[in-house]
Tab-separated table of C-alpha atoms in Angstrom:
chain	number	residue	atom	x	y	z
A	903	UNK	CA	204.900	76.813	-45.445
A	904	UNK	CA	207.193	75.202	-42.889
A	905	UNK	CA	206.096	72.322	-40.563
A	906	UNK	CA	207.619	70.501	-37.958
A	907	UNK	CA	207.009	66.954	-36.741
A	908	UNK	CA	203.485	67.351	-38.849
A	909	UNK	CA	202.788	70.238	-36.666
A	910	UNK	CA	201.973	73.910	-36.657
A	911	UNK	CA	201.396	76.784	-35.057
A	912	UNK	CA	197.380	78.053	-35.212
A	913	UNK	CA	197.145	81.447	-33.582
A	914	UNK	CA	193.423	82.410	-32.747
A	915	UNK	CA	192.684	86.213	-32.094
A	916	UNK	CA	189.474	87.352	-30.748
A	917	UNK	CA	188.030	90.477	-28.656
A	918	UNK	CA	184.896	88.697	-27.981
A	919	UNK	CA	185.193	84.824	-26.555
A	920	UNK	CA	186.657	82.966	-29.607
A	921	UNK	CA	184.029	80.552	-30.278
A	922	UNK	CA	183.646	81.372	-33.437
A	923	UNK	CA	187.062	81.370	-34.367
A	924	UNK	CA	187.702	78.084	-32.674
A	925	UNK	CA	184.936	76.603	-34.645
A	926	UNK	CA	185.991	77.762	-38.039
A	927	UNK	CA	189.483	77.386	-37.084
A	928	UNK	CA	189.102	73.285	-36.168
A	929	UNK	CA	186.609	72.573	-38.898
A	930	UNK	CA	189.110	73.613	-41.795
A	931	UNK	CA	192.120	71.798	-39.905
A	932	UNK	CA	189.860	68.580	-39.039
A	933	UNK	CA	190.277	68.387	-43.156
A	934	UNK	CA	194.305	67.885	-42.946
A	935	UNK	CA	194.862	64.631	-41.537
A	936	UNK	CA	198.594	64.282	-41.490
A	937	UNK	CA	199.375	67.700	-39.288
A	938	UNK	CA	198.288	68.791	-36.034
A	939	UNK	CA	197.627	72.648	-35.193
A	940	UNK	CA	199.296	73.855	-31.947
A	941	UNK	CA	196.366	76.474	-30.869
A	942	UNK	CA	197.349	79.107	-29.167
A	943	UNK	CA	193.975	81.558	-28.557
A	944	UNK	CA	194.022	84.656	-27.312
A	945	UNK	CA	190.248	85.853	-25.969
A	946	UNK	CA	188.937	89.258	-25.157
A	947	UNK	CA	191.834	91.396	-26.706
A	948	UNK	CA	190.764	95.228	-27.068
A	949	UNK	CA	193.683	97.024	-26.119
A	950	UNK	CA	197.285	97.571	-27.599
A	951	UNK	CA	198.477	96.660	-24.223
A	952	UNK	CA	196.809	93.138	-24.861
A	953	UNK	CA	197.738	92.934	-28.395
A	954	UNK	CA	201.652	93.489	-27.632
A	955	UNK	CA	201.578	90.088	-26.027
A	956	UNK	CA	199.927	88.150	-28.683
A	957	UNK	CA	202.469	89.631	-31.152
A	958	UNK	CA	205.574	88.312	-29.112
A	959	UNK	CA	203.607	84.941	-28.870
A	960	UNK	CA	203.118	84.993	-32.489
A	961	UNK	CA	206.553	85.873	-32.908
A	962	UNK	CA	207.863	83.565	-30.992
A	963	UNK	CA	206.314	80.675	-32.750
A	964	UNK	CA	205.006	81.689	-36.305
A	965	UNK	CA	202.270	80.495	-37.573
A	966	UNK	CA	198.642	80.998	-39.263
A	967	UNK	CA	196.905	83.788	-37.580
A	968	UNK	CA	193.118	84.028	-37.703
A	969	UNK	CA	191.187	86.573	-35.899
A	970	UNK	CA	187.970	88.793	-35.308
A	971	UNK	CA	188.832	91.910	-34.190
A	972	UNK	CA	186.635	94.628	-35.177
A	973	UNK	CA	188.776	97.987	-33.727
A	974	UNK	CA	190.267	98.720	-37.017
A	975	UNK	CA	194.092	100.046	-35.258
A	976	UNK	CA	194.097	96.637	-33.645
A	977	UNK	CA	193.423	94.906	-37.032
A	978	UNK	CA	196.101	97.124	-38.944
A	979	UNK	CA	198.483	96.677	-36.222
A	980	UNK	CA	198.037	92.909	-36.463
A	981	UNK	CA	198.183	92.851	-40.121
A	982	UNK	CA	201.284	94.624	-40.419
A	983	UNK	CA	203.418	93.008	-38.176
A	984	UNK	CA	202.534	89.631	-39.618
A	985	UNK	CA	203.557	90.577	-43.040
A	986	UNK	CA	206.635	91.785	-41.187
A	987	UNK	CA	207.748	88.539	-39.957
A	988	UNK	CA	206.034	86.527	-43.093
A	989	UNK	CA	202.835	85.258	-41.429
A	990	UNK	CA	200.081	84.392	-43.453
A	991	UNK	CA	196.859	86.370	-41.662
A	992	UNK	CA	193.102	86.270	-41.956
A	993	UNK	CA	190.158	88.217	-40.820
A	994	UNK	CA	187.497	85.277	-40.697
A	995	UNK	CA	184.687	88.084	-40.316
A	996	UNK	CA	186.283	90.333	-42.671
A	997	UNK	CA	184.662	89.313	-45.579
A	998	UNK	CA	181.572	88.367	-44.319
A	999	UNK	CA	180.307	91.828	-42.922
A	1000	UNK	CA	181.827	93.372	-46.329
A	1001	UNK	CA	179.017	91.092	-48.080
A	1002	UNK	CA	176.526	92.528	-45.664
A	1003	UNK	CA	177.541	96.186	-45.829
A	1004	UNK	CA	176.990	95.760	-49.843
A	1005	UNK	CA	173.734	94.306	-49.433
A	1006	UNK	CA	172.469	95.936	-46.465
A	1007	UNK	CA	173.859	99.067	-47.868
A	1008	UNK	CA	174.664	100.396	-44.509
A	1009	UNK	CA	177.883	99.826	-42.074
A	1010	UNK	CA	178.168	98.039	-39.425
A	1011	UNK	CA	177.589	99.148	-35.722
A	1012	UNK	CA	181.241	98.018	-34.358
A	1013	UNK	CA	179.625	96.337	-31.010
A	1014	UNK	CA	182.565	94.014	-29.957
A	1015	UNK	CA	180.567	90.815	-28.479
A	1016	UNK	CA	177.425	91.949	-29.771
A	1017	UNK	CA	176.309	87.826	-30.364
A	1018	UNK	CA	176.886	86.959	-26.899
A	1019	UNK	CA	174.101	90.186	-25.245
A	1020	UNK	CA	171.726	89.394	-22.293
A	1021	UNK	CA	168.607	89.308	-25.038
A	1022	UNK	CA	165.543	86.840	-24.345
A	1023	UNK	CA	167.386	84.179	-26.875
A	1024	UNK	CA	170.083	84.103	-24.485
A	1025	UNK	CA	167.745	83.507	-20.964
A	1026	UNK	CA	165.549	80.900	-23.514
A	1027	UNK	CA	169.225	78.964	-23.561
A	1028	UNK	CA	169.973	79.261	-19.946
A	1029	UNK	CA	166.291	78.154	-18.933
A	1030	UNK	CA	166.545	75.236	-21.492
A	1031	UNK	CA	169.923	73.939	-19.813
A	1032	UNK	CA	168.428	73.951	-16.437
A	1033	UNK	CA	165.313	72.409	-17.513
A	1034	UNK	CA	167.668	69.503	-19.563
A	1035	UNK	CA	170.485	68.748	-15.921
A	1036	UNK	CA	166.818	68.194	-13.903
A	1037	UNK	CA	165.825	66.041	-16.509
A	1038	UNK	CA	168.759	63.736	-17.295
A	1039	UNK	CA	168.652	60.236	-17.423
A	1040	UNK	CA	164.763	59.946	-16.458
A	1041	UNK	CA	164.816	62.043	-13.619
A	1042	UNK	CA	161.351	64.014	-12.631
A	1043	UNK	CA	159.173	62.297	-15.144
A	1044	UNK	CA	156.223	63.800	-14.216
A	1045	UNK	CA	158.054	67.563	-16.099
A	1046	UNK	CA	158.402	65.385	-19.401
A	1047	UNK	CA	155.371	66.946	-21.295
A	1048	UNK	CA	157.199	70.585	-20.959
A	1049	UNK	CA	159.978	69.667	-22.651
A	1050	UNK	CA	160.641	70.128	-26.733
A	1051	UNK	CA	162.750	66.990	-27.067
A	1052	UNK	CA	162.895	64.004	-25.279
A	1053	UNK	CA	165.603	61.749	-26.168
A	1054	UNK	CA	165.607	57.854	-25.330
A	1055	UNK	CA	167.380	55.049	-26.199
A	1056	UNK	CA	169.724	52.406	-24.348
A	1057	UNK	CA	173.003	52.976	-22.246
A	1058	UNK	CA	175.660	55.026	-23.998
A	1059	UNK	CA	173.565	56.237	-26.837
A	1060	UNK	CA	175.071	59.522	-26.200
A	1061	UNK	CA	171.556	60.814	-24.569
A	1062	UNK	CA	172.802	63.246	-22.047
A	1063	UNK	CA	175.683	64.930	-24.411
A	1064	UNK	CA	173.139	64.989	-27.117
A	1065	UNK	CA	170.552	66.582	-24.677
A	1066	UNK	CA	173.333	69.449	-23.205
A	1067	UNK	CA	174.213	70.601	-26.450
A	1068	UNK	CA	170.616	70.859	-27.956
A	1069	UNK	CA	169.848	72.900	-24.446
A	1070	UNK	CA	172.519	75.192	-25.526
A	1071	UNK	CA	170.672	75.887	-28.811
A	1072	UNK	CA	167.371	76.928	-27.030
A	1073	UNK	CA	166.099	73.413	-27.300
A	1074	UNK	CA	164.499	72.318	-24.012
A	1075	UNK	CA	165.231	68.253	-23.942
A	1076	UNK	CA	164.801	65.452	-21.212
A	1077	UNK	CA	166.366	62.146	-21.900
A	1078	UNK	CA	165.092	58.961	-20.659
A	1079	UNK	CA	166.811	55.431	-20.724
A	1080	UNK	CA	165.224	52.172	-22.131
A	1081	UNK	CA	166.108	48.950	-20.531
A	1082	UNK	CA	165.135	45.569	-21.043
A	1083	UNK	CA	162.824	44.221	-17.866
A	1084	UNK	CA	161.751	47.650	-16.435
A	1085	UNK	CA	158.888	49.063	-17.439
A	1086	UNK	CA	159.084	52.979	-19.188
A	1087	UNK	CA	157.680	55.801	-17.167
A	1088	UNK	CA	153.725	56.092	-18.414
A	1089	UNK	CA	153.978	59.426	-18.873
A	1090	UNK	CA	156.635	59.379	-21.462
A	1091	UNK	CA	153.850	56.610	-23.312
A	1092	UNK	CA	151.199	59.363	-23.333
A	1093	UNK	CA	153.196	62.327	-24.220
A	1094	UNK	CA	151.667	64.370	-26.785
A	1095	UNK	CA	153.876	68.058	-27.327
A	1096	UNK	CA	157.382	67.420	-27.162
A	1097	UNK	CA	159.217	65.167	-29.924
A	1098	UNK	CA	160.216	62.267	-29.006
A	1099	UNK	CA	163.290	60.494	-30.614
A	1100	UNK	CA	164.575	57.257	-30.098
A	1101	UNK	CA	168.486	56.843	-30.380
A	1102	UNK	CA	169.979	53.417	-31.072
A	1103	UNK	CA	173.405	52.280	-32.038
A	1104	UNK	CA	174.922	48.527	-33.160
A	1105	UNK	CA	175.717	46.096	-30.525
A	1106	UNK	CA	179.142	46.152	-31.829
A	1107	UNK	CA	179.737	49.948	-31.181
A	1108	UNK	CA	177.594	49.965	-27.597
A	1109	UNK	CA	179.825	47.077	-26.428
A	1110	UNK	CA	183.242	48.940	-27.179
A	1111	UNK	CA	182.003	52.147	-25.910
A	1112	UNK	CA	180.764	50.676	-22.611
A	1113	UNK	CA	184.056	48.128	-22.248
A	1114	UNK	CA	186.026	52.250	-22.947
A	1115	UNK	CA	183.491	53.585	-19.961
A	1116	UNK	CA	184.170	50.704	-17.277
A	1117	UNK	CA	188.093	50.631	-18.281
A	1118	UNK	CA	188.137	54.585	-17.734
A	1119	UNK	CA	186.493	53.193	-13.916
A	1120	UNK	CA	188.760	50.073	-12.959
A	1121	UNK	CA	185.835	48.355	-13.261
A	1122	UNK	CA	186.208	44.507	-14.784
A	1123	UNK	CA	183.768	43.480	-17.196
A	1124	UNK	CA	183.952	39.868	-17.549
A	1125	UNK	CA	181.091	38.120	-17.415
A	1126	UNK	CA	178.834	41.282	-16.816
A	1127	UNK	CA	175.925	41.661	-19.543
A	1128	UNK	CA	176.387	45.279	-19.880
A	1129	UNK	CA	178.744	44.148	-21.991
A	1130	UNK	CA	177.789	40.926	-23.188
A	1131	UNK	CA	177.180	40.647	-27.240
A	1132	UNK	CA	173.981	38.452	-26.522
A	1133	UNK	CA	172.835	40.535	-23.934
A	1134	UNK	CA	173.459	43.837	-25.633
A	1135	UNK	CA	171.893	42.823	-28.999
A	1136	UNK	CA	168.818	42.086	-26.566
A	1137	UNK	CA	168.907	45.472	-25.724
A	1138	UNK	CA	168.824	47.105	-28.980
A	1139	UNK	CA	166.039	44.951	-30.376
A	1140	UNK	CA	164.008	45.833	-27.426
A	1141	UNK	CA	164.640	49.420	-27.933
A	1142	UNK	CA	163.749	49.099	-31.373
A	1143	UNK	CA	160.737	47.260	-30.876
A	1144	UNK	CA	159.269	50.237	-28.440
A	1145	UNK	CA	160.040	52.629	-30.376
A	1146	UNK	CA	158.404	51.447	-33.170
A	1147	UNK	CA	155.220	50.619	-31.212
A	1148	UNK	CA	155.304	54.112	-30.500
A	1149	UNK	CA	155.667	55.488	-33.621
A	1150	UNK	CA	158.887	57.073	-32.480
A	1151	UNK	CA	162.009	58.767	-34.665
A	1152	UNK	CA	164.570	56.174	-35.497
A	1153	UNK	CA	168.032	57.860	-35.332
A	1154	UNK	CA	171.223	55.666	-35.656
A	1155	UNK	CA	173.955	57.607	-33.570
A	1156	UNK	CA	176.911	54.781	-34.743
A	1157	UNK	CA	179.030	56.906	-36.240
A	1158	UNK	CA	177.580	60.291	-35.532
A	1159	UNK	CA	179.171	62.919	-33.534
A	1160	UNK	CA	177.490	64.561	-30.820
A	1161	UNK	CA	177.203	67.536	-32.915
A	1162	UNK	CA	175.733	65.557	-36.530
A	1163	UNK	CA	173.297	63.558	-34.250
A	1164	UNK	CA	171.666	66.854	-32.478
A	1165	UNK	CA	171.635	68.221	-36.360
A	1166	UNK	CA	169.533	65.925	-37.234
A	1167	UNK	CA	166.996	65.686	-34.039
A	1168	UNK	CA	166.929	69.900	-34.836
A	1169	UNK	CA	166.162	69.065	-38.271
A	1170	UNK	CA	163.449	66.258	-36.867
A	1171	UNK	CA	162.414	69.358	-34.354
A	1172	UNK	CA	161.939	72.169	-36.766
A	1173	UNK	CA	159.604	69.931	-40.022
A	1174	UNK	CA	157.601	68.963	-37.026
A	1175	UNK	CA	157.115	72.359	-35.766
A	1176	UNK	CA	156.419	73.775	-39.499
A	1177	UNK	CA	153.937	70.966	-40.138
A	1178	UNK	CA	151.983	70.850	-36.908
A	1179	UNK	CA	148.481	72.737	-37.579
A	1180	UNK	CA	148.244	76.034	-35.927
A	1181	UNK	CA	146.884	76.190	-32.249
């Protein structure tokens, strides 16, 4: 399989939006550190008309082809012309909803898009992001007790990424900040339905990301204390301190990714909502 200048060509085929192709797609190449994918993806493609110019594209610069297409003359036609030009090609759903069909005994309904339908899973995910922008970074404090989550922890813990994406799983979360000197809103102290998790992070890793943040501004940060090592460390114990007086989640987001640290507050999320006692 040809490369060039540890590069290749990733072509991602999808009638629906992609996502899930994009996901699979980066997770498999994120394993192969010495070459880069060029992706080329190709969204909402349900007609031959459409499919002609992916096949040029894919022509033009060969490649691994993945797709989810579920109109089976769009999946032949895509299938043979790659083995015409010697492209290797996958169906990433494919396999999957031949596993179900065996099980389920019964085939499968062909609705392209069908994940992505106006249901009340879908409206639970748009009425958890608004509830999570209004309550960023300790804004409306008095809403905190409706929430699921709350998230809090120091400057650049990662609260307000961490709080978008669990929104977009259905996960209503508010996000407060913690510093040193000013005193935390009393209602988060009293707070008694959602979860409340602390994130925290070494001085070490909160001083490089915040030196990153005020280079990305022109700002100069000599002699400031956001950035000072004596200062931050200050910070973190602080944090640390209230949240153990609290009796709150511990969750070190050092070398987490967005996605591994809102795993794990899900994971918090969901024992706590299996163990609490019926109402």
């Amino acid at each position: 399989m040809p490369t060039s200048n540890n590069y290749f060509h990733l072509h991602l085929v999808s009638d629906s939006t992609g996502e899930t192709l994009i996901t699979v797609a980066r997770a498999v190449a994120a394993q192969y550190a010495n070459v880069t994918p060029v992706e080329h993806v190709y969204p909402l493609v349900r007609s031959q008309k459409q499919l002609d110019r992916v096949l040029d594209e894919i022509e033009e610069a060969p490649g691994i082809v993945l797709f989810t297409l579920l109109e089976k003359d769009l999946v032949s036609r895509l299938e043979d012309k790659c083995k015409e030009i010697n492209v290797p090609s996958l169906s990433i759903i494919g396999p999957v909803m031949q596993l179900f069909e065996a099980y389920l005994g019964a085939a499968t309904t062909g609705r392209v898009g069908a994940q992505h339908v106006l249901n009340a899973e879908y409206f639970k995910r748009i009425d958890a992001l608004n509830y999570t922008m209004i309550h960023d970074d300790g804004q409306h404090v008095e809403g905190l007790e409706d929430a699921d989550v709350v998230l809090v922890g120091v400057s650049r813990t990662s609260k307000t990424p961490t709080s978008i994406y669990l929104a977009n799983r259905g996960i209503r979360t508010a996000n407060v900040p913690l510093v040193p000197g000013i005193p935390v809103p009393a209602q988060l102290e009293t707070l008694t339905r959602p979860l409340v998790v602390s994130l925290h992070a070494t001085p070490e890793r909160l001083i490089q990301v915040r030196q990153n943040r005020l280079l990305s501004m022109g700002a100069d940060s000599s002699g400031d204390t956001y950035t000072d090592k004596q200062s931050v460390a200050e910070e973190v114990a602080f944090a640390r301190k209230l949240s153990a007086k609290h009796d709150w989640p511990l969750l070190d987001v050092t070398r987490r990714s967005i996605e591994e640290t809102a795993a794990a507050i899900m994971k918090l999320y969901s024992d706590r909502q299996r163990n609490r006692p019926s109402q």
